[in-house]
């Protein structure tokens, strides 16, 4: 009991832990609230339009996400990494320069990415043998990329400790989506899948615009929008852009796990895509426990790096790993073991028959999530290139294993591939972090 009290006191008095708990709470609230609504959307659509039609929506949305990741550079990590250091060193004009550069990257690559996604959809559809309905839905979804201007906005709200606004934006956007779908399904006489795609697209566009408005309002009051427009491009703009490019390559490398997996599963049929998508959403509920920590801790790791306290950062990674394992492993086992019952009740018999795949998925995800903070910590060490190359290697292995085994062992192939990917990625980053810290004259266990 005394140890618990001591930890509570430490959390309240230590600035690092106090900010981490506060920001993680808001990130958790936003992620969990929006995820539950998205899960409700999934249940609604499966019952209203069927597994096959929902599988089309999943594939169309996945195509949009893949094109967005490849062609729309992800500047938020760079803005946090460099912007947080500018704040730590009390250089507001330098922060304005980084925000300006980040915004330029966001706008220019969103236009390019959106245009390419819309133009090449028929070509991609022809290669994969898509039906016309899927091609049209994918083009509709791709329009959303033009409005993915939220990279710098997300970074601004995070380094200014406004995680509450990010949470509010996520929940509002999800509410808009489910309310719009309910209205559409009530007035729609025929189940037109393209109308569902339009609702997905327009509700997400409104959500992205809302995030930009929140960020510009908060940022403008303190640093001024006009002053930022007038700011010069930072002297180390090449490093900023290089960090952005490598962060984007890392995002591209993550496509096999985050997006391309549904295309591999589609070799088993649209129903398998729907089942796998549901499993991913269930597992992602677990991720909502740890994702807020990963989101909120990067600015703080960047601050520790600026103060040359890298060893302290690694110790924090290990402490968080131990806590997550103690909390999440029992939850994973409980969800997995009881899944044959509740999957059958909520989704149907087809979803319950693969329960052992879900249980395996949950256990592997628990290990991966226990090391959730190693990724932002590794980036804070100034290693975006190394981080990207590690993920490229791990995910190539993932894709090969999944493709080879999918016809032999079904959905379980995805779980085996994911286990190999997780262990490889975590081991290499932990080893790399220890080596970097040792190079600074310190050692860690």
Coordinates of C-alpha atoms in Angstrom, one line a residue, residues 34-361:
X34 CA -14.2 7.1 -31.3
X35 CA -13.3 3.4 -31.5
X36 CA -16.5 2.3 -29.7
X37 CA -18.5 4.4 -32.2
X38 CA -16.6 2.9 -35.1
X39 CA -17.3 -0.5 -33.7
X40 CA -21.0 0.3 -33.6
X41 CA -20.7 1.5 -37.2
X42 CA -19.2 -1.8 -38.2
X43 CA -22.0 -3.8 -36.4
X44 CA -24.6 -1.6 -38.0
X45 CA -23.3 -1.9 -41.6
X46 CA -22.7 -5.7 -41.3
X47 CA -26.4 -6.2 -40.3
X48 CA -27.7 -3.6 -42.8
X49 CA -25.7 -4.2 -46.0
X50 CA -24.1 -7.6 -45.4
X51 CA -20.6 -9.0 -45.1
X52 CA -19.8 -8.8 -48.8
X53 CA -20.8 -5.1 -49.2
X54 CA -19.0 -4.2 -45.9
X55 CA -15.9 -6.0 -47.3
X56 CA -16.1 -3.6 -50.3
X57 CA -16.2 -0.6 -48.0
X58 CA -13.2 -2.0 -46.0
X59 CA -11.1 -2.5 -49.2
X60 CA -12.0 1.0 -50.6
X61 CA -11.1 2.7 -47.3
X62 CA -7.9 0.6 -47.1
X63 CA -6.9 1.7 -50.6
X64 CA -7.4 5.4 -49.6
X65 CA -5.3 4.9 -46.5
X66 CA -2.5 3.2 -48.4
X67 CA -2.3 6.0 -51.1
X68 CA -2.4 8.6 -48.3
X69 CA 0.5 7.0 -46.5
X70 CA 2.6 6.7 -49.6
X71 CA 2.1 10.1 -51.2
X72 CA 1.0 12.4 -48.3
X73 CA 4.2 13.1 -46.2
X74 CA 3.7 12.7 -42.5
X75 CA 5.1 15.9 -41.0
X76 CA 3.6 15.7 -37.4
X77 CA 6.5 13.7 -36.0
X78 CA 9.1 16.2 -37.4
X79 CA 7.1 19.1 -36.1
X80 CA 7.0 17.6 -32.6
X81 CA 10.7 16.6 -32.7
X82 CA 12.0 20.0 -33.8
X83 CA 9.2 22.1 -32.4
X84 CA 9.5 20.7 -28.9
X85 CA 13.2 21.4 -28.9
X86 CA 12.5 24.9 -30.0
X87 CA 10.1 25.4 -27.0
X88 CA 12.6 23.7 -24.6
X89 CA 15.3 26.1 -25.8
X90 CA 12.8 29.0 -25.6
X91 CA 13.0 30.0 -29.2
X92 CA 9.4 30.8 -30.3
X93 CA 10.5 32.2 -33.7
X94 CA 12.1 28.9 -34.5
X95 CA 8.9 27.1 -33.6
X96 CA 7.0 29.4 -36.0
X97 CA 9.5 28.4 -38.8
X98 CA 9.0 24.7 -38.2
X99 CA 5.2 25.1 -38.1
X100 CA 5.3 27.0 -41.4
X101 CA 7.4 24.3 -43.0
X102 CA 5.2 21.6 -41.7
X103 CA 2.1 23.3 -43.1
X104 CA 3.7 23.7 -46.5
X105 CA 4.5 20.0 -46.6
X106 CA 1.0 19.1 -45.5
X107 CA -0.8 21.1 -48.1
X108 CA 1.4 20.3 -51.1
X109 CA 1.6 16.6 -50.5
X110 CA -2.2 16.3 -49.7
X111 CA -2.9 17.8 -53.2
X112 CA -0.5 15.5 -54.9
X113 CA -1.6 12.4 -53.0
X114 CA -5.3 13.1 -53.5
X115 CA -4.9 13.6 -57.2
X116 CA -2.8 10.5 -57.7
X117 CA -5.2 8.4 -55.7
X118 CA -8.2 9.4 -57.7
X119 CA -6.4 9.1 -61.1
X120 CA -4.8 5.6 -60.6
X121 CA -7.8 3.9 -59.0
X122 CA -9.0 2.3 -62.3
X123 CA -5.4 1.0 -62.9
X124 CA -5.1 -0.5 -59.5
X125 CA -8.6 -2.0 -59.8
X126 CA -7.7 -3.6 -63.1
X127 CA -4.5 -5.1 -61.6
X128 CA -6.4 -6.7 -58.7
X129 CA -9.5 -7.5 -60.7
X130 CA -11.9 -5.2 -58.7
X131 CA -15.5 -5.0 -59.6
X132 CA -16.8 -1.6 -60.9
X133 CA -18.6 -0.9 -57.6
X134 CA -15.4 -1.2 -55.6
X135 CA -13.4 1.0 -58.0
X136 CA -16.1 3.8 -57.7
X137 CA -16.1 3.5 -53.9
X138 CA -12.3 3.7 -53.8
X139 CA -12.4 6.9 -55.9
X140 CA -15.0 8.4 -53.6
X141 CA -12.9 7.6 -50.5
X142 CA -9.7 9.0 -52.2
X143 CA -11.3 12.5 -52.2
X144 CA -10.7 12.6 -48.5
X145 CA -6.9 12.8 -49.0
X146 CA -7.2 16.4 -50.3
X147 CA -8.3 17.3 -46.8
X148 CA -5.7 15.4 -44.8
X149 CA -4.0 18.6 -43.7
X150 CA -3.9 17.5 -40.0
X151 CA -0.2 16.6 -39.6
X152 CA 1.0 19.9 -38.3
X153 CA -2.3 20.6 -36.6
X154 CA -1.9 17.4 -34.6
X155 CA 1.7 18.3 -33.7
X156 CA 0.7 21.8 -32.5
X157 CA -2.0 20.5 -30.2
X158 CA 0.3 17.8 -28.7
X159 CA 3.3 20.1 -28.0
X160 CA 1.0 22.7 -26.6
X161 CA -0.6 20.0 -24.2
X162 CA -4.0 20.4 -25.8
X163 CA -4.8 16.7 -26.0
X164 CA -8.3 17.4 -24.9
X165 CA -9.1 19.1 -28.2
X166 CA -7.7 16.1 -30.1
X167 CA -10.0 13.9 -28.1
X168 CA -13.1 16.1 -28.7
X169 CA -12.3 16.2 -32.4
X170 CA -12.1 12.4 -32.7
X171 CA -15.4 11.9 -30.9
X172 CA -17.3 14.6 -32.8
X173 CA -16.1 13.2 -36.1
X174 CA -17.2 9.6 -35.2
X175 CA -20.6 10.9 -34.0
X176 CA -21.1 12.7 -37.3
X177 CA -20.3 9.5 -39.1
X178 CA -22.7 7.2 -37.3
X179 CA -25.5 9.8 -37.2
X180 CA -25.1 10.3 -40.9
X181 CA -25.2 6.6 -41.6
X182 CA -28.3 6.1 -39.5
X183 CA -30.1 8.8 -41.4
X184 CA -28.9 7.4 -44.7
X185 CA -30.0 3.8 -43.9
X186 CA -33.4 5.1 -42.8
X187 CA -34.1 7.0 -45.9
X188 CA -32.4 4.7 -48.4
X189 CA -34.8 2.3 -50.0
X190 CA -32.1 0.3 -51.7
X191 CA -28.8 -0.5 -50.0
X192 CA -26.5 1.6 -52.3
X193 CA -22.9 0.9 -51.2
X194 CA -21.7 4.1 -52.9
X195 CA -23.9 6.3 -50.7
X196 CA -22.3 4.7 -47.7
X197 CA -18.8 5.5 -49.2
X198 CA -19.9 9.2 -49.6
X199 CA -20.9 9.3 -45.9
X200 CA -17.6 7.9 -44.8
X201 CA -15.7 10.4 -47.0
X202 CA -17.6 13.6 -46.1
X203 CA -17.8 12.8 -42.3
X204 CA -14.0 12.3 -42.2
X205 CA -13.4 15.5 -44.2
X206 CA -15.4 17.4 -41.6
X207 CA -13.4 15.8 -38.9
X208 CA -10.1 16.9 -40.5
X209 CA -11.3 20.5 -41.0
X210 CA -12.4 20.6 -37.3
X211 CA -8.9 19.5 -36.2
X212 CA -7.2 22.3 -38.3
X213 CA -9.6 24.9 -36.8
X214 CA -8.8 23.8 -33.2
X215 CA -5.1 23.9 -33.8
X216 CA -5.0 27.2 -35.6
X217 CA -7.2 28.8 -32.9
X218 CA -5.0 27.6 -30.0
X219 CA -1.7 28.3 -31.8
X220 CA -2.8 31.7 -33.2
X221 CA -3.6 33.1 -29.8
X222 CA -0.1 32.5 -28.5
X223 CA 2.2 32.7 -31.5
X224 CA 0.1 34.5 -34.2
X225 CA -0.9 33.1 -37.6
X226 CA 0.5 36.2 -39.4
X227 CA 3.8 36.0 -37.7
X228 CA 4.1 32.3 -38.7
X229 CA 3.3 33.2 -42.3
X230 CA 6.1 35.8 -42.3
X231 CA 8.6 33.4 -40.6
X232 CA 11.6 32.3 -42.5
X233 CA 12.1 28.7 -43.5
X234 CA 14.4 27.2 -40.7
X235 CA 18.1 26.8 -41.4
X236 CA 18.0 23.1 -40.7
X237 CA 15.0 22.6 -43.1
X238 CA 16.9 19.8 -44.8
X239 CA 17.1 17.8 -41.6
X240 CA 13.4 18.5 -40.9
X241 CA 12.4 17.3 -44.4
X242 CA 14.7 14.3 -44.1
X243 CA 13.1 13.4 -40.8
X244 CA 9.7 13.8 -42.4
X245 CA 10.7 11.6 -45.4
X246 CA 12.1 8.8 -43.3
X247 CA 9.0 9.0 -41.0
X248 CA 6.8 8.6 -44.0
X249 CA 8.9 5.7 -45.3
X250 CA 8.4 4.1 -41.9
X251 CA 4.6 4.6 -42.4
X252 CA 4.9 3.1 -45.9
X253 CA 6.8 0.1 -44.5
X254 CA 4.0 -0.4 -42.0
X255 CA 1.4 -0.8 -44.8
X256 CA 1.7 -4.7 -44.8
X257 CA 0.6 -4.8 -41.2
X258 CA -1.7 -1.8 -41.0
X259 CA -3.4 -1.9 -44.4
X260 CA -2.2 -4.4 -47.0
X261 CA -3.1 -7.4 -44.7
X262 CA -6.7 -7.2 -45.8
X263 CA -5.7 -7.6 -49.4
X264 CA -3.8 -10.8 -48.5
X265 CA -6.8 -12.0 -46.5
X266 CA -9.1 -11.2 -49.5
X267 CA -7.5 -14.2 -51.1
X268 CA -9.8 -16.2 -48.8
X269 CA -12.9 -14.2 -49.9
X270 CA -14.8 -11.0 -48.8
X271 CA -16.3 -12.7 -45.8
X272 CA -12.8 -13.4 -44.4
X273 CA -12.0 -9.8 -45.0
X274 CA -15.0 -8.8 -42.9
X275 CA -14.1 -11.3 -40.1
X276 CA -10.4 -10.1 -40.0
X277 CA -11.5 -6.5 -40.0
X278 CA -13.7 -7.1 -37.0
X279 CA -10.8 -9.0 -35.2
X280 CA -8.5 -6.0 -35.9
X281 CA -11.1 -3.6 -34.4
X282 CA -11.5 -5.7 -31.3
X283 CA -7.7 -5.9 -30.9
X284 CA -7.5 -2.2 -31.4
X285 CA -9.6 -1.7 -28.3
X286 CA -6.7 -3.1 -26.4
X287 CA -4.4 -0.7 -28.3
X288 CA -6.5 2.2 -27.0
X289 CA -5.1 1.5 -23.5
X290 CA -1.6 2.0 -24.7
X291 CA -1.8 4.2 -27.8
X292 CA -2.5 7.3 -25.7
X293 CA 0.8 6.8 -24.0
X294 CA 2.6 6.6 -27.3
X295 CA 0.8 9.7 -28.6
X296 CA 1.5 11.8 -25.5
X297 CA 5.0 10.8 -24.7
X298 CA 6.9 11.8 -27.8
X299 CA 7.1 15.5 -27.0
X300 CA 8.4 14.5 -23.6
X301 CA 11.0 12.2 -25.0
X302 CA 12.1 15.0 -27.4
X303 CA 12.4 17.3 -24.4
X304 CA 14.6 14.7 -22.5
X305 CA 16.7 14.3 -25.7
X306 CA 17.2 18.1 -25.9
X307 CA 18.4 17.9 -22.2
X308 CA 20.7 14.9 -23.0
X309 CA 18.8 12.6 -20.6
X310 CA 18.5 9.6 -23.0
X311 CA 19.2 7.0 -20.3
X312 CA 16.3 8.4 -18.2
X313 CA 14.1 8.0 -21.3
X314 CA 15.0 4.3 -21.7
X315 CA 14.3 3.6 -18.0
X316 CA 10.8 5.1 -18.6
X317 CA 10.3 2.7 -21.6
X318 CA 11.0 -0.3 -19.4
X319 CA 8.8 0.9 -16.5
X320 CA 5.9 1.4 -18.9
X321 CA 6.4 -2.0 -20.5
X322 CA 6.1 -3.7 -17.1
X323 CA 2.9 -1.9 -16.2
X324 CA 1.3 -2.6 -19.6
X325 CA 2.1 -6.3 -19.3
X326 CA 0.5 -6.6 -15.9
X327 CA -2.6 -4.7 -17.0
X328 CA -3.2 -5.9 -20.6
X329 CA -2.3 -9.6 -20.5
X330 CA -5.2 -10.7 -18.2
X331 CA -7.6 -8.6 -20.3
X332 CA -6.3 -10.3 -23.5
X333 CA -6.7 -13.8 -22.1
X334 CA -10.2 -13.0 -20.8
X335 CA -11.4 -11.6 -24.1
X336 CA -9.8 -14.4 -26.1
X337 CA -11.1 -17.3 -24.0
X338 CA -14.7 -16.0 -23.9
X339 CA -14.7 -14.9 -27.5
X340 CA -16.6 -17.9 -28.9
X341 CA -19.7 -16.8 -26.9
X342 CA -19.8 -13.1 -27.4
X343 CA -18.6 -13.2 -31.1
X344 CA -21.5 -15.5 -31.9
X345 CA -24.0 -13.3 -30.1
X346 CA -22.8 -10.0 -31.6
X347 CA -21.6 -10.9 -35.1
X348 CA -22.7 -14.4 -35.9
X349 CA -21.4 -18.0 -36.1
X350 CA -18.9 -17.3 -38.9
X351 CA -17.0 -14.9 -36.6
X352 CA -17.0 -17.3 -33.7
X353 CA -15.5 -20.2 -35.5
X354 CA -12.1 -18.5 -35.8
X355 CA -11.9 -17.5 -32.1
X356 CA -8.5 -19.2 -31.6
X357 CA -7.1 -16.7 -34.2
X358 CA -8.5 -13.8 -32.2
X359 CA -7.0 -15.2 -29.0
X360 CA -3.5 -15.6 -30.6
X361 CA -3.9 -12.1 -32.1

